[in-house]
Structure formats: structure tokens, C-alpha cells
PDB file of C-alpha atoms and ligand atoms in Angstrom:
ATOM      1  CA  MET M  22     -10.995 -91.090-109.333  1.00  0.00           C
ATOM      2  CA  LYS M  23      -7.698 -89.812-107.942  1.00  0.00           C
ATOM      3  CA  TRP M  24      -6.795 -87.761-111.050  1.00  0.00           C
ATOM      4  CA  ALA M  25     -10.277 -86.359-111.385  1.00  0.00           C
ATOM      5  CA  ALA M  26     -10.038 -85.417-107.510  1.00  0.00           C
ATOM      6  CA  ILE M  27      -6.582 -83.694-108.388  1.00  0.00           C
ATOM      7  CA  TYR M  28      -8.166 -82.000-111.437  1.00  0.00           C
ATOM      8  CA  ILE M  29     -11.136 -80.711-109.500  1.00  0.00           C
ATOM      9  CA  PHE M  30      -8.809 -79.433-106.672  1.00  0.00           C
ATOM     10  CA  ALA M  31      -6.544 -77.770-109.226  1.00  0.00           C
ATOM     11  CA  GLN M  32      -9.541 -75.943-110.685  1.00  0.00           C
ATOM     12  CA  LEU M  33     -10.816 -74.769-107.258  1.00  0.00           C
ATOM     13  CA  VAL M  34      -7.303 -73.347-106.439  1.00  0.00           C
ATOM     14  CA  HIS M  35      -7.309 -71.344-109.656  1.00  0.00           C
ATOM     15  CA  HIS M  36     -10.651 -70.280-108.899  1.00  0.00           C
ATOM     16  CA  ILE M  37      -9.820 -69.126-105.468  1.00  0.00           C
ATOM     17  CA  ALA M  38      -6.721 -67.440-106.788  1.00  0.00           C
ATOM     18  CA  GLY M  39      -8.835 -65.712-109.352  1.00  0.00           C
ATOM     19  CA  GLU M  40      -7.182 -67.479-112.197  1.00  0.00           C
ATOM     20  CA  GLN M  41      -8.889 -68.469-115.306  1.00  0.00           C
ATOM     21  CA  GLU M  42      -8.915 -72.110-116.495  1.00  0.00           C
ATOM     22  CA  TYR M  43      -7.242 -70.918-119.608  1.00  0.00           C
ATOM     23  CA  VAL M  44      -4.012 -69.102-120.545  1.00  0.00           C
ATOM     24  CA  VAL M  45      -3.930 -66.289-123.144  1.00  0.00           C
ATOM     25  CA  SER M  46      -0.777 -65.645-125.002  1.00  0.00           C
ATOM     26  CA  ASN M  47      -0.156 -62.881-127.344  1.00  0.00           C
ATOM     27  CA  GLU M  48       0.841 -63.998-130.819  1.00  0.00           C
ATOM     28  CA  GLN M  49       0.647 -60.754-132.927  1.00  0.00           C
ATOM     29  CA  LEU M  50      -0.083 -57.232-132.854  1.00  0.00           C
ATOM     30  CA  GLU M  51      -0.374 -55.146-135.987  1.00  0.00           C
ATOM     31  CA  SER M  52      -1.843 -51.587-136.783  1.00  0.00           C
ATOM     32  CA  PHE M  53      -3.800 -50.310-139.625  1.00  0.00           C
ATOM     33  CA  GLU M  54      -4.253 -46.762-140.954  1.00  0.00           C
ATOM     34  CA  GLY M  55      -7.556 -44.782-141.384  1.00  0.00           C
ATOM     35  CA  ASP M  56      -9.435 -44.653-144.861  1.00  0.00           C
ATOM     36  CA  SER M  57      -8.261 -40.846-145.483  1.00  0.00           C
ATOM     37  CA  GLU M  58      -6.847 -39.849-142.089  1.00  0.00           C
ATOM     38  CA  THR M  59      -5.408 -41.698-139.187  1.00  0.00           C
ATOM     39  CA  LEU M  60      -5.998 -40.190-135.690  1.00  0.00           C
ATOM     40  CA  VAL M  61      -4.937 -43.311-133.542  1.00  0.00           C
ATOM     41  CA  LEU M  62      -1.516 -44.574-133.968  1.00  0.00           C
ATOM     42  CA  PHE M  63      -0.576 -48.207-132.858  1.00  0.00           C
ATOM     43  CA  ASP M  64       2.297 -48.667-135.290  1.00  0.00           C
ATOM     44  CA  ASN M  65       4.781 -48.415-132.328  1.00  0.00           C
ATOM     45  CA  LEU M  66       3.374 -51.173-130.441  1.00  0.00           C
ATOM     46  CA  LYS M  67       5.268 -54.444-130.656  1.00  0.00           C
ATOM     47  CA  THR M  68       5.433 -57.850-129.008  1.00  0.00           C
ATOM     48  CA  VAL M  69       8.834 -58.445-127.523  1.00  0.00           C
ATOM     49  CA  GLY M  70      10.699 -61.152-125.977  1.00  0.00           C
ATOM     50  CA  ARG M  71       9.987 -65.019-125.724  1.00  0.00           C
ATOM     51  CA  GLU M  72       6.752 -64.294-124.076  1.00  0.00           C
ATOM     52  CA  ARG M  73       5.797 -61.822-126.743  1.00  0.00           C
ATOM     53  CA  MET M  74       4.881 -59.132-124.158  1.00  0.00           C
ATOM     54  CA  ILE M  75       3.151 -55.994-125.529  1.00  0.00           C
ATOM     55  CA  ASN M  76       5.501 -52.995-125.560  1.00  0.00           C
ATOM     56  CA  GLY M  77       5.850 -49.563-127.061  1.00  0.00           C
ATOM     57  CA  SER M  78       3.634 -46.726-127.437  1.00  0.00           C
ATOM     58  CA  PHE M  79       0.308 -45.642-128.981  1.00  0.00           C
ATOM     59  CA  SER M  80      -0.939 -42.054-129.704  1.00  0.00           C
ATOM     60  CA  PHE M  81      -4.304 -40.402-130.018  1.00  0.00           C
ATOM     61  CA  LEU M  82      -3.943 -37.175-132.053  1.00  0.00           C
ATOM     62  CA  GLY M  83      -6.880 -35.367-130.381  1.00  0.00           C
ATOM     63  CA  ASP M  84      -9.362 -35.810-127.636  1.00  0.00           C
ATOM     64  CA  MET M  85     -12.006 -38.340-128.696  1.00  0.00           C
ATOM     65  CA  ASP M  86     -15.563 -37.279-127.346  1.00  0.00           C
ATOM     66  CA  ASN M  87     -18.387 -39.852-126.817  1.00  0.00           C
ATOM     67  CA  ASP M  88     -20.546 -38.177-129.571  1.00  0.00           C
ATOM     68  CA  ASP M  89     -18.067 -37.861-132.553  1.00  0.00           C
ATOM     69  CA  PHE M  90     -15.915 -41.070-131.874  1.00  0.00           C
ATOM     70  CA  LYS M  91     -16.902 -44.813-132.059  1.00  0.00           C
ATOM     71  CA  VAL M  92     -15.165 -48.014-131.775  1.00  0.00           C
ATOM     72  CA  SER M  93     -16.143 -51.515-133.099  1.00  0.00           C
ATOM     73  CA  VAL M  94     -14.522 -54.775-132.133  1.00  0.00           C
ATOM     74  CA  GLU M  95     -14.800 -57.793-134.511  1.00  0.00           C
ATOM     75  CA  LEU M  96     -13.854 -61.147-133.288  1.00  0.00           C
ATOM     76  CA  TYR M  97     -12.871 -64.123-135.258  1.00  0.00           C
ATOM     77  CA  SER M  98     -12.056 -67.606-133.881  1.00  0.00           C
ATOM     78  CA  SER M  99      -9.911 -70.458-135.353  1.00  0.00           C
ATOM     79  CA  PRO M 100     -10.348 -73.359-132.997  1.00  0.00           C
ATOM     80  CA  LYS M 101      -7.823 -75.541-134.612  1.00  0.00           C
ATOM     81  CA  SER M 102      -5.123 -72.491-134.807  1.00  0.00           C
ATOM     82  CA  ASP M 103      -5.040 -73.210-138.428  1.00  0.00           C
ATOM     83  CA  GLY M 104      -5.711 -69.835-139.752  1.00  0.00           C
ATOM     84  CA  ASP M 105      -9.315 -71.042-140.727  1.00  0.00           C
ATOM     85  CA  PHE M 106     -11.113 -67.898-139.020  1.00  0.00           C
ATOM     86  CA  LYS M 107     -14.843 -67.684-138.555  1.00  0.00           C
ATOM     87  CA  ARG M 108     -16.526 -64.416-137.182  1.00  0.00           C
ATOM     88  CA  MET M 109     -17.744 -64.856-133.734  1.00  0.00           C
ATOM     89  CA  VAL M 110     -21.171 -63.821-132.520  1.00  0.00           C
ATOM     90  CA  PHE M 111     -19.870 -61.548-129.784  1.00  0.00           C
ATOM     91  CA  ASP M 112     -18.812 -58.700-131.908  1.00  0.00           C
ATOM     92  CA  VAL M 113     -19.030 -55.152-130.512  1.00  0.00           C
ATOM     93  CA  PRO M 114     -20.726 -52.911-133.168  1.00  0.00           C
ATOM     94  CA  GLN M 115     -19.637 -49.370-133.648  1.00  0.00           C
ATOM     95  CA  THR M 116     -20.201 -47.956-130.134  1.00  0.00           C
ATOM     96  CA  ASN M 117     -19.640 -44.558-128.585  1.00  0.00           C
ATOM     97  CA  ILE M 118     -15.863 -44.347-127.527  1.00  0.00           C
ATOM     98  CA  CYS M 119     -16.354 -43.657-123.801  1.00  0.00           C
ATOM     99  CA  GLU M 120     -18.893 -46.354-123.566  1.00  0.00           C
ATOM    100  CA  CYS M 121     -16.569 -48.802-125.204  1.00  0.00           C
ATOM    101  CA  PHE M 122     -13.733 -47.854-123.108  1.00  0.00           C
ATOM    102  CA  LYS M 123     -15.769 -48.176-119.883  1.00  0.00           C
ATOM    103  CA  LYS M 124     -17.052 -51.552-120.890  1.00  0.00           C
ATOM    104  CA  PHE M 125     -14.276 -53.273-122.652  1.00  0.00           C
ATOM    105  CA  TYR M 126     -11.124 -51.562-121.978  1.00  0.00           C
ATOM    106  CA  VAL M 127     -11.983 -51.731-118.321  1.00  0.00           C
ATOM    107  CA  GLN M 128     -12.596 -55.480-118.447  1.00  0.00           C
ATOM    108  CA  PHE M 129     -10.151 -56.712-120.795  1.00  0.00           C
ATOM    109  CA  VAL M 130      -7.092 -54.413-120.796  1.00  0.00           C
ATOM    110  CA  GLN M 131      -7.103 -52.240-117.606  1.00  0.00           C
ATOM    111  CA  PRO M 132      -6.293 -55.283-115.202  1.00  0.00           C
ATOM    112  CA  SER M 133      -3.269 -55.958-117.192  1.00  0.00           C
ATOM    113  CA  VAL M 134      -1.784 -52.410-116.911  1.00  0.00           C
ATOM    114  CA  SER M 135      -3.229 -51.261-113.502  1.00  0.00           C
ATOM    115  CA  ASP M 136       0.056 -51.504-111.571  1.00  0.00           C
ATOM    116  CA  GLY M 137       0.817 -47.700-112.201  1.00  0.00           C
ATOM    117  CA  ASP M 138       4.084 -48.512-113.787  1.00  0.00           C
ATOM    118  CA  THR M 139       3.164 -50.330-117.075  1.00  0.00           C
ATOM    119  CA  THR M 140       1.380 -47.385-118.705  1.00  0.00           C
ATOM    120  CA  ASN M 141       0.797 -43.533-118.371  1.00  0.00           C
ATOM    121  CA  PHE M 142      -2.673 -43.999-119.864  1.00  0.00           C
ATOM    122  CA  PRO M 143      -5.117 -42.669-117.380  1.00  0.00           C
ATOM    123  CA  ILE M 144      -7.318 -45.191-115.175  1.00  0.00           C
ATOM    124  CA  VAL M 145     -10.422 -45.438-116.954  1.00  0.00           C
ATOM    125  CA  GLY M 146     -13.603 -44.987-114.676  1.00  0.00           C
ATOM    126  CA  GLU M 147     -17.157 -43.890-114.832  1.00  0.00           C
ATOM    127  CA  ASP M 148     -16.209 -40.270-115.527  1.00  0.00           C
ATOM    128  CA  THR M 149     -13.533 -40.925-118.025  1.00  0.00           C
ATOM    129  CA  CYS M 150     -14.615 -38.847-121.165  1.00  0.00           C
ATOM    130  CA  PRO M 151     -13.392 -37.737-123.612  1.00  0.00           C
ATOM    131  CA  ILE M 152     -10.607 -40.223-124.112  1.00  0.00           C
ATOM    132  CA  PRO M 153      -7.730 -37.856-123.854  1.00  0.00           C
ATOM    133  CA  LYS M 154      -5.296 -36.873-126.555  1.00  0.00           C
ATOM    134  CA  GLY M 155      -1.604 -38.029-125.941  1.00  0.00           C
ATOM    135  CA  GLU M 156       1.196 -40.288-126.566  1.00  0.00           C
ATOM    136  CA  TYR M 157       0.980 -43.341-124.024  1.00  0.00           C
ATOM    137  CA  TYR M 158       3.722 -45.947-123.349  1.00  0.00           C
ATOM    138  CA  ILE M 159       2.948 -49.656-122.478  1.00  0.00           C
ATOM    139  CA  LYS M 160       5.667 -51.423-120.771  1.00  0.00           C
ATOM    140  CA  ASN M 161       5.989 -55.232-121.362  1.00  0.00           C
ATOM    141  CA  VAL M 162       2.419 -56.236-120.638  1.00  0.00           C
ATOM    142  CA  LEU M 163       1.073 -59.726-120.615  1.00  0.00           C
ATOM    143  CA  PHE M 164      -2.675 -60.131-120.304  1.00  0.00           C
ATOM    144  CA  ASN M 165      -4.095 -60.466-116.894  1.00  0.00           C
ATOM    145  CA  THR M 166      -7.341 -62.337-117.517  1.00  0.00           C
ATOM    146  CA  GLN M 167      -8.973 -62.092-114.020  1.00  0.00           C
ATOM    147  CA  ASP M 168     -11.987 -60.038-115.321  1.00  0.00           C
ATOM    148  CA  TRP M 169     -12.352 -61.950-118.521  1.00  0.00           C
ATOM    149  CA  PRO M 170     -15.286 -64.261-119.193  1.00  0.00           C
ATOM    150  CA  GLU M 171     -14.953 -67.836-117.726  1.00  0.00           C
ATOM    151  CA  GLN M 172     -16.153 -69.192-121.312  1.00  0.00           C
ATOM    152  CA  VAL M 173     -13.819 -68.228-124.115  1.00  0.00           C
ATOM    153  CA  PRO M 174     -13.039 -70.340-127.227  1.00  0.00           C
ATOM    154  CA  ARG M 175      -9.657 -72.216-127.275  1.00  0.00           C
ATOM    155  CA  GLY M 176      -7.390 -71.752-130.196  1.00  0.00           C
ATOM    156  CA  MET M 177      -6.379 -68.514-131.998  1.00  0.00           C
ATOM    157  CA  VAL M 178      -8.715 -65.495-131.623  1.00  0.00           C
ATOM    158  CA  LYS M 179      -8.423 -62.404-133.594  1.00  0.00           C
ATOM    159  CA  ALA M 180      -9.756 -59.017-132.572  1.00  0.00           C
ATOM    160  CA  ILE M 181      -9.921 -56.116-134.792  1.00  0.00           C
ATOM    161  CA  ILE M 182     -10.442 -52.862-133.135  1.00  0.00           C
ATOM    162  CA  THR M 183     -11.388 -49.911-135.377  1.00  0.00           C
ATOM    163  CA  PHE M 184     -11.965 -46.330-134.504  1.00  0.00           C
ATOM    164  CA  PHE M 185     -14.282 -44.129-136.273  1.00  0.00           C
ATOM    165  CA  THR M 186     -15.300 -40.490-136.742  1.00  0.00           C
ATOM    166  CA  GLY M 187     -18.090 -39.468-138.940  1.00  0.00           C
ATOM    167  CA  GLY M 188     -18.521 -42.930-140.112  1.00  0.00           C
ATOM    168  CA  LYS M 189     -14.940 -43.049-141.398  1.00  0.00           C
ATOM    169  CA  ASN M 190     -12.240 -45.379-140.115  1.00  0.00           C
ATOM    170  CA  VAL M 191      -9.467 -43.468-138.659  1.00  0.00           C
ATOM    171  CA  GLY M 192      -7.281 -46.303-137.744  1.00  0.00           C
ATOM    172  CA  GLY M 193      -6.926 -49.270-135.390  1.00  0.00           C
ATOM    173  CA  PHE M 194      -5.059 -52.460-134.717  1.00  0.00           C
ATOM    174  CA  ILE M 195      -5.490 -56.155-134.869  1.00  0.00           C
ATOM    175  CA  VAL M 196      -4.593 -58.524-131.948  1.00  0.00           C
ATOM    176  CA  LEU M 197      -4.016 -62.196-132.463  1.00  0.00           C
ATOM    177  CA  VAL M 198      -4.016 -64.234-129.172  1.00  0.00           C
ATOM    178  CA  ASN M 199      -3.793 -67.999-128.565  1.00  0.00           C
ATOM    179  CA  ILE M 200      -6.136 -69.193-125.776  1.00  0.00           C
ATOM    180  CA  ALA M 201      -5.281 -72.760-124.319  1.00  0.00           C
ATOM    181  CA  ASP M 202      -6.624 -74.923-121.205  1.00  0.00           C
ATOM    182  CA  ARG M 203      -4.294 -74.148-118.307  1.00  0.00           C
ATOM    183  CA  GLN M 204      -2.291 -77.172-117.809  1.00  0.00           C
TER     184      GLN M 204
HETATM  185  C1  LIG X 322       9.987 -51.115-125.417  1.00  0.00           C
HETATM  186  O1  LIG X 322       9.422 -49.939-125.886  1.00  0.00           O
HETATM  187  C2  LIG X 322      10.290 -48.809-125.525  1.00  0.00           C
HETATM  188  C3  LIG X 322       9.347 -47.556-125.754  1.00  0.00           C
HETATM  189  O2  LIG X 322       9.071 -47.391-127.027  1.00  0.00           O
HETATM  190  C4  LIG X 322      11.553 -49.021-126.242  1.00  0.00           C
HETATM  191  O3  LIG X 322      12.498 -47.863-125.686  1.00  0.00           O
HETATM  192  C5  LIG X 322      12.212 -50.318-125.819  1.00  0.00           C
HETATM  193  O4  LIG X 322      13.323 -50.455-126.700  1.00  0.00           O
HETATM  194  C6  LIG X 322      11.179 -51.462-126.110  1.00  0.00           C
HETATM  195  N1  LIG X 322      11.797 -52.673-125.651  1.00  0.00           N
HETATM  196  C7  LIG X 322      11.893 -53.702-126.466  1.00  0.00           C
HETATM  197  C8  LIG X 322      12.527 -54.938-125.816  1.00  0.00           C
HETATM  198  O5  LIG X 322      11.868 -53.584-127.583  1.00  0.00           O
END
């Protein structure tokens, strides 16, 4: 009874503090090239230090307008973290790039980089379009999950983020995270 009460109290504190009941750690970050040309470069992003913070830079070689560029997100889960990955149902099919940034970058990435110092990538809002050409740095970022869903699978989750233009893959990256219950 006592432990149950402490557990519930701890959950409540996390909830009030805006913390999730899980902890996400970066495991791996890997870039890939496009089929015939690569317009988005993530090969200079690395995980650094014991905490595997995301650090480095990425580049968009041209402005990416909403009509010509799309992004897809494939998600795979390995609940036992044993490398046996199954496709998840929450995939994002090829979606126009500005819509994709407004929906997913804003929810999943922006809270982690919004202190004004960790990246020079512009803050994405309702009117952010096209996604601007440029080289952008990211300094030692850990995921802030405040706006992530409450329900996420535990174990390894792999996201494959692919950029397209004219139906052709023009590069992307794969991020591997480990999700565990908050102790
Ligand atoms: C982080 O990235 C910056 C910019 O690319 C680089 O100068 C720095 O050496 C990186 N830090 C580590 C620990 O790798």
C-alpha cells in the first residue's frame, strides 16, 4: 500500500512537472544519401559523450517548398531491445514538407532545441515555409519529451526519416532511441 502511494505520488509529481513517465535516450544516429542526388546532409551529426547527446550540423542544399518536397517517417519497435524490429502502425506517409515540420518537428524536436542557443535553425511556426536552405548547428541536445505522447512503446525505437522530391529519395537519417520507464 505504502509503495503504491509513493508510486502514485511520484507519477503525480512528474505529471505536474510536465515530465513523461518514460525516459528517452539516444542510441545511434546515422545518415543516408539519396538515390541519385542528396539535398539534405546529416552526415555531420553525431552522438557525443556518455549521454550520447546529438551534436554537429546538418545542411539543406536548397529551399524546400511545400509542393515539391515531402518527408516520410517509418517507425520500427524492438520491445525487447534485441534488434528484432517490427514496423509500427504510427508511420507518417510521404507528407508535404512544411506540413511535416509543423506537425512533427514542432512536437518531437523543437522543445529540445528551443532555448535559442542549441541551434540556429529557425523556430518553426504556422507560417514557416519553405524550409530554408542553410547549414545549421545543433549543440549537445538531449530529447525533451514534454510534448511527446503519453503512450509510447518501451524498448528500442527506430525512426527512418526520408526526404523526397519528385518521388525520389534525396537523403535522410535514421535515429535509434531507447525508451525506458522512469525510475
Ligand atoms: C560538436 O559539434 C561541433 C560543430 O560541428 C564541433 O566543433 C565539436 O567538436 C563537436 N563536439 C564533440 C564533442 O564532438
